Amino acid sequence: MMEQSTTERVTMRRARVLAEMTKKEVAELLGVHPQTYSKWEDDPEEMSISTAKQFCRIVKQEFSDIFFDTESILNG
């Protein structure tokens, strides 16, 4: 797996892919339905900060390195 630069911000989707995880796997670890997680990946502003921090731990990324706003859908 490639190391990511600490200055490059990524979307939730990209962070999940870099962690080599499926949406279903992340949803299970977050304790939510896969459809709920999928909605968050499309619109991360709907996710609570505590859940976003939990997501970061799951995908092994820093909170500041992930877009958690509507811009993330533009950056794929």
PDB file of N, CA and C in Angstrom:
ATOM      1  N   MET A   1       0.840  -1.178   0.000  1.00  0.00           N
ATOM      2  CA  MET A   1       0.000   0.000   0.000  1.00  0.00           C
ATOM      3  C   MET A   1       0.887   1.244   0.000  1.00  0.00           C
ATOM      4  N   MET A   2       0.496   2.248  -0.775  1.00  0.00           N
ATOM      5  CA  MET A   2       1.289   3.457  -0.891  1.00  0.00           C
ATOM      6  C   MET A   2       1.104   4.349   0.324  1.00  0.00           C
ATOM      7  N   GLU A   3       2.172   5.013   0.722  1.00  0.00           N
ATOM      8  CA  GLU A   3       2.089   6.012   1.776  1.00  0.00           C
ATOM      9  C   GLU A   3       1.547   7.288   1.163  1.00  0.00           C
ATOM     10  N   GLN A   4       0.718   7.968   1.910  1.00  0.00           N
ATOM     11  CA  GLN A   4       0.141   9.201   1.418  1.00  0.00           C
ATOM     12  C   GLN A   4       0.870  10.393   2.022  1.00  0.00           C
ATOM     13  N   SER A   5       1.054  11.412   1.248  1.00  0.00           N
ATOM     14  CA  SER A   5       1.654  12.637   1.739  1.00  0.00           C
ATOM     15  C   SER A   5       0.761  13.262   2.805  1.00  0.00           C
ATOM     16  N   THR A   6       1.367  13.796   3.843  1.00  0.00           N
ATOM     17  CA  THR A   6       0.574  14.397   4.910  1.00  0.00           C
ATOM     18  C   THR A   6      -0.006  15.742   4.501  1.00  0.00           C
ATOM     19  N   THR A   7       0.451  16.314   3.388  1.00  0.00           N
ATOM     20  CA  THR A   7      -0.078  17.606   2.951  1.00  0.00           C
ATOM     21  C   THR A   7      -1.222  17.452   1.954  1.00  0.00           C
ATOM     22  N   GLU A   8      -1.443  16.287   1.432  1.00  0.00           N
ATOM     23  CA  GLU A   8      -2.492  16.048   0.446  1.00  0.00           C
ATOM     24  C   GLU A   8      -3.796  15.667   1.159  1.00  0.00           C
ATOM     25  N   ARG A   9      -4.835  16.471   0.969  1.00  0.00           N
ATOM     26  CA  ARG A   9      -6.127  16.138   1.554  1.00  0.00           C
ATOM     27  C   ARG A   9      -6.886  15.240   0.580  1.00  0.00           C
ATOM     28  N   VAL A  10      -7.604  14.289   1.126  1.00  0.00           N
ATOM     29  CA  VAL A  10      -8.332  13.331   0.303  1.00  0.00           C
ATOM     30  C   VAL A  10      -9.799  13.276   0.729  1.00  0.00           C
ATOM     31  N   THR A  11     -10.609  12.727  -0.141  1.00  0.00           N
ATOM     32  CA  THR A  11     -12.015  12.520   0.178  1.00  0.00           C
ATOM     33  C   THR A  11     -12.169  11.279   1.048  1.00  0.00           C
ATOM     34  N   MET A  12     -13.334  11.132   1.629  1.00  0.00           N
ATOM     35  CA  MET A  12     -13.623   9.923   2.405  1.00  0.00           C
ATOM     36  C   MET A  12     -13.485   8.692   1.523  1.00  0.00           C
ATOM     37  N   ARG A  13     -13.998   8.770   0.314  1.00  0.00           N
ATOM     38  CA  ARG A  13     -13.918   7.631  -0.604  1.00  0.00           C
ATOM     39  C   ARG A  13     -12.471   7.250  -0.857  1.00  0.00           C
ATOM     40  N   ARG A  14     -11.626   8.246  -1.136  1.00  0.00           N
ATOM     41  CA  ARG A  14     -10.211   7.973  -1.425  1.00  0.00           C
ATOM     42  C   ARG A  14      -9.513   7.379  -0.198  1.00  0.00           C
ATOM     43  N   ALA A  15      -9.814   7.920   0.975  1.00  0.00           N
ATOM     44  CA  ALA A  15      -9.221   7.386   2.206  1.00  0.00           C
ATOM     45  C   ALA A  15      -9.621   5.927   2.409  1.00  0.00           C
ATOM     46  N   ARG A  16     -10.883   5.615   2.137  1.00  0.00           N
ATOM     47  CA  ARG A  16     -11.363   4.231   2.272  1.00  0.00           C
ATOM     48  C   ARG A  16     -10.657   3.321   1.279  1.00  0.00           C
ATOM     49  N   VAL A  17     -10.521   3.773   0.035  1.00  0.00           N
ATOM     50  CA  VAL A  17      -9.854   2.974  -1.000  1.00  0.00           C
ATOM     51  C   VAL A  17      -8.376   2.766  -0.643  1.00  0.00           C
ATOM     52  N   LEU A  18      -7.732   3.819  -0.150  1.00  0.00           N
ATOM     53  CA  LEU A  18      -6.332   3.680   0.258  1.00  0.00           C
ATOM     54  C   LEU A  18      -6.184   2.670   1.390  1.00  0.00           C
ATOM     55  N   ALA A  19      -7.207   2.574   2.235  1.00  0.00           N
ATOM     56  CA  ALA A  19      -7.194   1.601   3.335  1.00  0.00           C
ATOM     57  C   ALA A  19      -7.604   0.206   2.858  1.00  0.00           C
ATOM     58  N   GLU A  20      -7.918   0.090   1.559  1.00  0.00           N
ATOM     59  CA  GLU A  20      -8.322  -1.180   0.945  1.00  0.00           C
ATOM     60  C   GLU A  20      -9.523  -1.790   1.649  1.00  0.00           C
ATOM     61  N   MET A  21     -10.536  -0.944   1.881  1.00  0.00           N
ATOM     62  CA  MET A  21     -11.758  -1.381   2.552  1.00  0.00           C
ATOM     63  C   MET A  21     -12.972  -1.098   1.682  1.00  0.00           C
ATOM     64  N   THR A  22     -14.007  -1.905   1.873  1.00  0.00           N
ATOM     65  CA  THR A  22     -15.270  -1.679   1.174  1.00  0.00           C
ATOM     66  C   THR A  22     -16.148  -0.755   2.009  1.00  0.00           C
ATOM     67  N   LYS A  23     -17.167  -0.193   1.386  1.00  0.00           N
ATOM     68  CA  LYS A  23     -18.133   0.622   2.117  1.00  0.00           C
ATOM     69  C   LYS A  23     -18.772  -0.198   3.230  1.00  0.00           C
ATOM     70  N   LYS A  24     -19.084  -1.450   2.928  1.00  0.00           N
ATOM     71  CA  LYS A  24     -19.721  -2.315   3.918  1.00  0.00           C
ATOM     72  C   LYS A  24     -18.823  -2.539   5.127  1.00  0.00           C
ATOM     73  N   GLU A  25     -17.536  -2.766   4.890  1.00  0.00           N
ATOM     74  CA  GLU A  25     -16.595  -2.980   5.997  1.00  0.00           C
ATOM     75  C   GLU A  25     -16.515  -1.749   6.904  1.00  0.00           C
ATOM     76  N   VAL A  26     -16.420  -0.573   6.290  1.00  0.00           N
ATOM     77  CA  VAL A  26     -16.343   0.656   7.080  1.00  0.00           C
ATOM     78  C   VAL A  26     -17.641   0.862   7.850  1.00  0.00           C
ATOM     79  N   ALA A  27     -18.772   0.642   7.194  1.00  0.00           N
ATOM     80  CA  ALA A  27     -20.077   0.797   7.856  1.00  0.00           C
ATOM     81  C   ALA A  27     -20.170  -0.106   9.080  1.00  0.00           C
ATOM     82  N   GLU A  28     -19.733  -1.342   8.946  1.00  0.00           N
ATOM     83  CA  GLU A  28     -19.784  -2.281  10.069  1.00  0.00           C
ATOM     84  C   GLU A  28     -18.934  -1.794  11.231  1.00  0.00           C
ATOM     85  N   LEU A  29     -17.741  -1.280  10.935  1.00  0.00           N
ATOM     86  CA  LEU A  29     -16.855  -0.794  11.994  1.00  0.00           C
ATOM     87  C   LEU A  29     -17.395   0.479  12.643  1.00  0.00           C
ATOM     88  N   LEU A  30     -18.154   1.265  11.883  1.00  0.00           N
ATOM     89  CA  LEU A  30     -18.780   2.465  12.436  1.00  0.00           C
ATOM     90  C   LEU A  30     -20.093   2.146  13.144  1.00  0.00           C
ATOM     91  N   GLY A  31     -20.607   0.933  12.931  1.00  0.00           N
ATOM     92  CA  GLY A  31     -21.862   0.535  13.562  1.00  0.00           C
ATOM     93  C   GLY A  31     -23.090   1.132  12.914  1.00  0.00           C
ATOM     94  N   VAL A  32     -23.005   1.368  11.592  1.00  0.00           N
ATOM     95  CA  VAL A  32     -24.142   1.931  10.862  1.00  0.00           C
ATOM     96  C   VAL A  32     -24.480   1.052   9.662  1.00  0.00           C
ATOM     97  N   HIS A  33     -25.655   1.258   9.116  1.00  0.00           N
ATOM     98  CA  HIS A  33     -26.076   0.545   7.918  1.00  0.00           C
ATOM     99  C   HIS A  33     -25.202   0.998   6.741  1.00  0.00           C
ATOM    100  N   PRO A  34     -24.857   0.081   5.843  1.00  0.00           N
ATOM    101  CA  PRO A  34     -24.042   0.470   4.682  1.00  0.00           C
ATOM    102  C   PRO A  34     -24.634   1.636   3.883  1.00  0.00           C
ATOM    103  N   GLN A  35     -25.952   1.709   3.808  1.00  0.00           N
ATOM    104  CA  GLN A  35     -26.586   2.807   3.076  1.00  0.00           C
ATOM    105  C   GLN A  35     -26.327   4.151   3.773  1.00  0.00           C
ATOM    106  N   THR A  36     -26.319   4.128   5.101  1.00  0.00           N
ATOM    107  CA  THR A  36     -26.013   5.354   5.862  1.00  0.00           C
ATOM    108  C   THR A  36     -24.591   5.796   5.586  1.00  0.00           C
ATOM    109  N   TYR A  37     -23.657   4.854   5.634  1.00  0.00           N
ATOM    110  CA  TYR A  37     -22.269   5.200   5.353  1.00  0.00           C
ATOM    111  C   TYR A  37     -22.136   5.739   3.930  1.00  0.00           C
ATOM    112  N   SER A  38     -22.790   5.108   2.984  1.00  0.00           N
ATOM    113  CA  SER A  38     -22.719   5.540   1.593  1.00  0.00           C
ATOM    114  C   SER A  38     -23.204   6.988   1.450  1.00  0.00           C
ATOM    115  N   LYS A  39     -24.269   7.339   2.166  1.00  0.00           N
ATOM    116  CA  LYS A  39     -24.773   8.720   2.137  1.00  0.00           C
ATOM    117  C   LYS A  39     -23.734   9.681   2.703  1.00  0.00           C
ATOM    118  N   TRP A  40     -23.051   9.264   3.791  1.00  0.00           N
ATOM    119  CA  TRP A  40     -22.020  10.113   4.375  1.00  0.00           C
ATOM    120  C   TRP A  40     -20.865  10.314   3.416  1.00  0.00           C
ATOM    121  N   GLU A  41     -20.528   9.278   2.676  1.00  0.00           N
ATOM    122  CA  GLU A  41     -19.418   9.403   1.736  1.00  0.00           C
ATOM    123  C   GLU A  41     -19.772  10.410   0.646  1.00  0.00           C
ATOM    124  N   ASP A  42     -21.042  10.469   0.268  1.00  0.00           N
ATOM    125  CA  ASP A  42     -21.500  11.434  -0.732  1.00  0.00           C
ATOM    126  C   ASP A  42     -21.711  12.829  -0.138  1.00  0.00           C
ATOM    127  N   ASP A  43     -22.067  12.905   1.148  1.00  0.00           N
ATOM    128  CA  ASP A  43     -22.334  14.178   1.813  1.00  0.00           C
ATOM    129  C   ASP A  43     -21.797  14.121   3.237  1.00  0.00           C
ATOM    130  N   PRO A  44     -20.474  14.245   3.401  1.00  0.00           N
ATOM    131  CA  PRO A  44     -19.861  14.065   4.710  1.00  0.00           C
ATOM    132  C   PRO A  44     -20.279  15.093   5.755  1.00  0.00           C
ATOM    133  N   GLU A  45     -20.880  16.192   5.343  1.00  0.00           N
ATOM    134  CA  GLU A  45     -21.314  17.195   6.312  1.00  0.00           C
ATOM    135  C   GLU A  45     -22.411  16.658   7.228  1.00  0.00           C
ATOM    136  N   GLU A  46     -23.072  15.580   6.830  1.00  0.00           N
ATOM    137  CA  GLU A  46     -24.127  14.980   7.635  1.00  0.00           C
ATOM    138  C   GLU A  46     -23.576  14.102   8.770  1.00  0.00           C
ATOM    139  N   MET A  47     -22.294  13.809   8.729  1.00  0.00           N
ATOM    140  CA  MET A  47     -21.657  12.935   9.719  1.00  0.00           C
ATOM    141  C   MET A  47     -21.252  13.756  10.942  1.00  0.00           C
ATOM    142  N   SER A  48     -21.431  13.194  12.126  1.00  0.00           N
ATOM    143  CA  SER A  48     -21.001  13.890  13.345  1.00  0.00           C
ATOM    144  C   SER A  48     -19.476  13.920  13.418  1.00  0.00           C
ATOM    145  N   ILE A  49     -18.954  14.856  14.172  1.00  0.00           N
ATOM    146  CA  ILE A  49     -17.504  14.963  14.321  1.00  0.00           C
ATOM    147  C   ILE A  49     -16.939  13.711  14.981  1.00  0.00           C
ATOM    148  N   SER A  50     -17.629  13.199  15.993  1.00  0.00           N
ATOM    149  CA  SER A  50     -17.110  11.996  16.662  1.00  0.00           C
ATOM    150  C   SER A  50     -17.069  10.804  15.702  1.00  0.00           C
ATOM    151  N   THR A  51     -18.077  10.683  14.837  1.00  0.00           N
ATOM    152  CA  THR A  51     -18.078   9.602  13.847  1.00  0.00           C
ATOM    153  C   THR A  51     -16.978   9.832  12.817  1.00  0.00           C
ATOM    154  N   ALA A  52     -16.768  11.081  12.429  1.00  0.00           N
ATOM    155  CA  ALA A  52     -15.709  11.400  11.472  1.00  0.00           C
ATOM    156  C   ALA A  52     -14.341  11.032  12.052  1.00  0.00           C
ATOM    157  N   LYS A  53     -14.144  11.300  13.329  1.00  0.00           N
ATOM    158  CA  LYS A  53     -12.875  10.939  13.973  1.00  0.00           C
ATOM    159  C   LYS A  53     -12.714   9.420  14.043  1.00  0.00           C
ATOM    160  N   GLN A  54     -13.809   8.728  14.303  1.00  0.00           N
ATOM    161  CA  GLN A  54     -13.772   7.261  14.315  1.00  0.00           C
ATOM    162  C   GLN A  54     -13.419   6.741  12.918  1.00  0.00           C
ATOM    163  N   PHE A  55     -14.006   7.351  11.887  1.00  0.00           N
ATOM    164  CA  PHE A  55     -13.693   6.986  10.505  1.00  0.00           C
ATOM    165  C   PHE A  55     -12.187   7.139  10.250  1.00  0.00           C
ATOM    166  N   CYS A  56     -11.612   8.243  10.714  1.00  0.00           N
ATOM    167  CA  CYS A  56     -10.177   8.485  10.514  1.00  0.00           C
ATOM    168  C   CYS A  56      -9.334   7.386  11.146  1.00  0.00           C
ATOM    169  N   ARG A  57      -9.715   6.955  12.344  1.00  0.00           N
ATOM    170  CA  ARG A  57      -8.975   5.867  12.995  1.00  0.00           C
ATOM    171  C   ARG A  57      -9.081   4.582  12.171  1.00  0.00           C
ATOM    172  N   ILE A  58     -10.267   4.318  11.639  1.00  0.00           N
ATOM    173  CA  ILE A  58     -10.490   3.091  10.851  1.00  0.00           C
ATOM    174  C   ILE A  58      -9.616   3.078   9.601  1.00  0.00           C
ATOM    175  N   VAL A  59      -9.554   4.210   8.892  1.00  0.00           N
ATOM    176  CA  VAL A  59      -8.795   4.253   7.639  1.00  0.00           C
ATOM    177  C   VAL A  59      -7.349   4.722   7.831  1.00  0.00           C
ATOM    178  N   LYS A  60      -6.977   4.936   9.104  1.00  0.00           N
ATOM    179  CA  LYS A  60      -5.602   5.312   9.449  1.00  0.00           C
ATOM    180  C   LYS A  60      -5.147   6.593   8.739  1.00  0.00           C
ATOM    181  N   GLN A  61      -5.985   7.619   8.860  1.00  0.00           N
ATOM    182  CA  GLN A  61      -5.689   8.941   8.302  1.00  0.00           C
ATOM    183  C   GLN A  61      -5.880   9.989   9.386  1.00  0.00           C
ATOM    184  N   GLU A  62      -5.208  11.101   9.246  1.00  0.00           N
ATOM    185  CA  GLU A  62      -5.402  12.226  10.156  1.00  0.00           C
ATOM    186  C   GLU A  62      -6.693  12.951   9.785  1.00  0.00           C
ATOM    187  N   PHE A  63      -7.403  13.433  10.800  1.00  0.00           N
ATOM    188  CA  PHE A  63      -8.651  14.174  10.575  1.00  0.00           C
ATOM    189  C   PHE A  63      -8.433  15.336   9.606  1.00  0.00           C
ATOM    190  N   SER A  64      -7.325  16.047   9.773  1.00  0.00           N
ATOM    191  CA  SER A  64      -7.050  17.225   8.935  1.00  0.00           C
ATOM    192  C   SER A  64      -6.701  16.863   7.489  1.00  0.00           C
ATOM    193  N   ASP A  65      -6.465  15.589   7.211  1.00  0.00           N
ATOM    194  CA  ASP A  65      -6.097  15.158   5.850  1.00  0.00           C
ATOM    195  C   ASP A  65      -7.286  14.718   5.007  1.00  0.00           C
ATOM    196  N   ILE A  66      -8.495  14.781   5.576  1.00  0.00           N
ATOM    197  CA  ILE A  66      -9.678  14.320   4.860  1.00  0.00           C
ATOM    198  C   ILE A  66     -10.676  15.469   4.710  1.00  0.00           C
ATOM    199  N   PHE A  67     -11.248  15.602   3.522  1.00  0.00           N
ATOM    200  CA  PHE A  67     -12.315  16.576   3.295  1.00  0.00           C
ATOM    201  C   PHE A  67     -13.591  16.049   3.934  1.00  0.00           C
ATOM    202  N   PHE A  68     -14.142  16.787   4.876  1.00  0.00           N
ATOM    203  CA  PHE A  68     -15.430  16.442   5.463  1.00  0.00           C
ATOM    204  C   PHE A  68     -16.444  17.531   5.154  1.00  0.00           C
ATOM    205  N   ASP A  69     -16.442  17.998   3.902  1.00  0.00           N
ATOM    206  CA  ASP A  69     -17.390  19.014   3.490  1.00  0.00           C
ATOM    207  C   ASP A  69     -17.896  18.673   2.093  1.00  0.00           C
ATOM    208  N   THR A  70     -18.800  19.474   1.583  1.00  0.00           N
ATOM    209  CA  THR A  70     -19.398  19.145   0.279  1.00  0.00           C
ATOM    210  C   THR A  70     -18.397  19.223  -0.859  1.00  0.00           C
ATOM    211  N   GLU A  71     -17.263  19.863  -0.656  1.00  0.00           N
ATOM    212  CA  GLU A  71     -16.232  19.884  -1.685  1.00  0.00           C
ATOM    213  C   GLU A  71     -15.749  18.485  -2.024  1.00  0.00           C
ATOM    214  N   SER A  72     -15.886  17.552  -1.071  1.00  0.00           N
ATOM    215  CA  SER A  72     -15.350  16.206  -1.282  1.00  0.00           C
ATOM    216  C   SER A  72     -15.994  15.503  -2.466  1.00  0.00           C
ATOM    217  N   ILE A  73     -17.249  15.825  -2.772  1.00  0.00           N
ATOM    218  CA  ILE A  73     -17.873  15.152  -3.910  1.00  0.00           C
ATOM    219  C   ILE A  73     -17.256  15.634  -5.224  1.00  0.00           C
ATOM    220  N   LEU A  74     -16.708  16.814  -5.218  1.00  0.00           N
ATOM    221  CA  LEU A  74     -16.087  17.334  -6.427  1.00  0.00           C
ATOM    222  C   LEU A  74     -14.704  16.746  -6.660  1.00  0.00           C
ATOM    223  N   ASN A  75     -14.096  16.245  -5.600  1.00  0.00           N
ATOM    224  CA  ASN A  75     -12.720  15.766  -5.692  1.00  0.00           C
ATOM    225  C   ASN A  75     -12.590  14.248  -5.752  1.00  0.00           C
ATOM    226  N   GLY A  76     -13.735  13.541  -5.767  1.00  0.00           N
ATOM    227  CA  GLY A  76     -13.790  12.099  -5.942  1.00  0.00           C
ATOM    228  C   GLY A  76     -12.944  11.313  -5.041  1.00  0.00           C
TER     229      GLY A  76
END
